[in-house]
C-alpha positions as CSV (number, residue, x, y, z in Angstrom):
1,M,185.5,-49.9,100.5
2,V,181.9,-48.6,100.5
3,D,180.1,-48.3,97.2
4,P,178.6,-44.9,96.2
5,V,174.9,-45.9,96.9
6,S,175.8,-47.1,100.4
7,T,177.8,-43.9,101.0
8,L,174.7,-41.9,100.1
9,F,172.7,-44.0,102.5
10,L,175.2,-43.5,105.3
11,C,175.0,-39.7,104.8
12,A,171.3,-39.5,104.0
13,R,170.1,-37.9,107.3
14,E,172.4,-34.9,106.5
15,F,170.8,-34.1,103.1
16,A,167.9,-31.7,102.5
17,S,165.5,-32.4,99.7
18,T,167.2,-30.7,96.8
19,P,170.8,-31.9,97.6
20,M,169.4,-35.4,97.9
21,V,167.9,-35.3,94.4
22,V,171.2,-33.8,93.1
23,A,173.1,-36.7,94.6
24,L,170.7,-39.2,93.2
25,D,170.9,-37.6,89.7
26,A,174.7,-37.9,89.9
27,L,174.3,-41.6,90.7
28,L,171.9,-42.2,87.8
29,T,173.7,-40.2,85.1
30,A,175.5,-41.8,82.3
31,S,177.2,-38.5,81.5
32,D,181.0,-38.4,81.3
33,V,180.9,-34.6,81.5
34,Y,179.1,-34.2,84.9
35,P,181.5,-32.1,86.9
36,G,183.6,-34.0,89.4
37,L,182.5,-37.5,88.5
38,R,184.7,-40.2,87.0
39,T,183.9,-41.9,83.8
40,G,182.1,-45.3,83.6
41,R,178.7,-44.0,84.5
42,P,176.0,-44.7,85.7
43,V,176.7,-46.0,89.1
44,A,173.1,-47.0,89.7
45,T,169.6,-47.2,88.3
46,A,166.4,-46.2,90.2
47,D,165.6,-49.9,90.4
48,S,168.9,-50.8,91.9
49,I,168.6,-48.0,94.5
50,E,165.1,-49.3,95.3
51,R,166.5,-52.8,95.8
52,H,169.3,-51.3,98.0
53,L,166.7,-49.6,100.1
54,V,164.8,-52.9,100.6
55,R,168.1,-54.6,101.7
56,W,169.0,-51.9,104.1
57,G,165.5,-51.6,105.7
58,R,165.0,-48.7,108.0
59,F,167.9,-46.3,108.7
60,P,168.3,-42.6,109.5
61,G,167.5,-40.7,106.3
62,C,165.8,-43.5,104.4
63,G,162.6,-41.5,104.2
64,R,164.5,-38.7,102.5
65,I,165.8,-41.1,99.9
66,R,162.4,-42.6,99.3
67,E,160.9,-39.1,98.8
68,A,163.7,-37.9,96.5
69,L,164.1,-40.9,94.3
70,P,160.9,-40.3,92.2
71,L,162.3,-36.8,91.5
72,A,165.6,-38.0,90.2
73,R,166.3,-38.2,86.5
74,P,169.0,-40.1,84.6
75,G,171.0,-38.1,82.1
76,V,171.4,-34.9,84.1
77,E,174.8,-33.3,83.4
78,S,175.3,-31.0,86.4
79,P,174.0,-30.2,89.9
80,K,172.7,-26.8,88.6
81,E,170.5,-28.6,86.0
82,T,168.9,-30.5,88.8
83,E,168.5,-27.4,91.0
84,T,166.9,-25.5,88.1
85,R,164.5,-28.3,87.2
86,L,163.4,-28.7,90.8
87,L,163.1,-24.9,91.3
88,L,160.9,-24.5,88.2
89,V,158.6,-27.3,89.3
90,S,158.4,-25.9,92.8
91,L,157.3,-22.6,91.4
92,G,154.4,-24.2,89.6
93,L,155.9,-24.7,86.1
94,P,155.7,-28.1,84.3
95,E,158.8,-30.2,84.5
96,P,161.1,-29.6,81.7
97,A,162.8,-32.5,79.8
98,V,166.4,-33.2,80.7
99,Q,169.2,-33.2,78.1
100,H,166.7,-33.0,75.2
101,V,168.1,-33.8,71.8
102,V,167.0,-31.4,69.1
103,S,167.0,-32.8,65.6
104,T,165.9,-31.3,62.3
105,G,165.3,-33.4,59.2
106,G,166.9,-36.4,61.0
107,R,170.1,-34.4,61.6
108,F,171.3,-33.7,65.1
109,L,171.2,-30.0,65.9
110,A,171.8,-29.7,69.6
111,R,171.3,-31.2,73.0
112,V,169.9,-28.7,75.5
113,D,170.1,-28.8,79.3
114,L,166.4,-28.4,79.9
115,A,163.5,-28.1,77.4
116,Y,159.9,-27.8,76.7
117,P,160.1,-29.5,73.4
118,E,156.5,-29.1,72.4
119,Y,157.0,-25.3,72.6
120,R,160.6,-25.2,71.4
121,I,161.9,-23.6,74.5
122,A,165.4,-24.5,75.7
123,I,166.9,-23.5,79.0
124,E,170.7,-23.5,79.1
125,Y,172.6,-23.2,82.4
126,E,175.9,-21.4,81.8
127,G,178.5,-22.2,84.3
128,D,181.8,-20.2,84.4
129,G,183.4,-22.6,81.9
130,H,180.9,-21.4,79.3
131,R,182.3,-17.9,79.9
132,T,186.0,-18.5,80.3
133,A,186.7,-21.2,77.7
134,R,186.9,-19.4,74.4
135,D,186.0,-22.4,72.3
136,Q,183.0,-23.3,74.5
137,W,181.8,-19.7,74.4
138,R,181.9,-19.7,70.6
139,A,180.2,-23.1,70.3
140,D,177.5,-21.9,72.7
141,I,176.8,-18.9,70.5
142,R,176.7,-21.0,67.3
143,R,174.4,-23.5,68.9
144,Q,172.0,-20.8,70.2
145,R,171.9,-19.3,66.7
146,D,171.2,-22.8,65.2
147,L,168.4,-23.4,67.6
148,E,166.9,-20.0,67.0
149,D,167.1,-20.5,63.2
150,H,164.9,-23.5,63.8
151,G,162.3,-21.7,65.8
152,W,163.6,-22.4,69.3
153,L,163.6,-19.8,72.1
154,V,166.8,-20.2,74.2
155,I,166.7,-18.9,77.8
156,R,170.3,-18.7,79.0
157,M,170.8,-18.6,82.8
158,T,173.6,-18.5,85.4
159,E,174.0,-19.1,89.1
160,L,172.7,-15.5,89.7
161,D,169.3,-16.6,88.4
162,L,169.0,-19.2,91.2
163,R,170.1,-16.9,94.0
164,D,166.8,-15.0,94.3
165,G,164.8,-18.1,94.7
166,G,164.4,-18.3,90.9
167,T,161.4,-16.0,90.8
168,V,162.7,-13.9,87.9
169,L,163.8,-17.0,85.9
170,A,160.4,-18.7,86.6
171,A,158.6,-15.6,85.4
172,R,160.6,-15.5,82.2
173,V,160.0,-19.2,81.6
174,R,156.3,-18.8,82.4
175,R,156.0,-15.9,79.9
176,A,157.8,-17.9,77.2
177,L,155.4,-20.8,77.8
178,D,152.3,-18.5,77.7
179,V,153.5,-16.9,74.4
180,R,154.3,-20.2,72.8
181,R,151.0,-21.8,73.9
182,H,149.1,-18.8,72.6
183,L,150.9,-19.0,69.2
184,W,150.7,-22.8,68.8
185,G,147.6,-23.3,70.8
């Protein structure tokens, strides 16, 4: 049986940049809600992948892994979060925090997919489960209201926002950052 890191290494030459970071994020995550992954996470750490690279030496695709590893983040909960983060950065925006915990008065308020905490901007990726599961949909609305009541701007997005290359989404995030920077200076 081949371990997950070795499996990625064996397939590395087939991966483009973004899918490679998505795969690395999936290996690094401790999330038990990441779609399609079993519990008992994480499979690896960035350091263990680095050590694995040293043991393997040169192989087809090793350069792709070395380029993608610094872009991987532990804690990501879906491939779309990774794609969104990378897209925003590629379009000149600062890198948002991943799975940011929002607390108020020492009390947990929410955990948001991506955030610019210093400006209280949350970016939430809404997959179909957020639309079709009644309880999830209701919880999402309540959480958005709670965040907004505490001064957060919540930008909700879907797959459609990624299809056009993310330019409309990036413009929305850029405007939100500009407004918040101007207000909080």
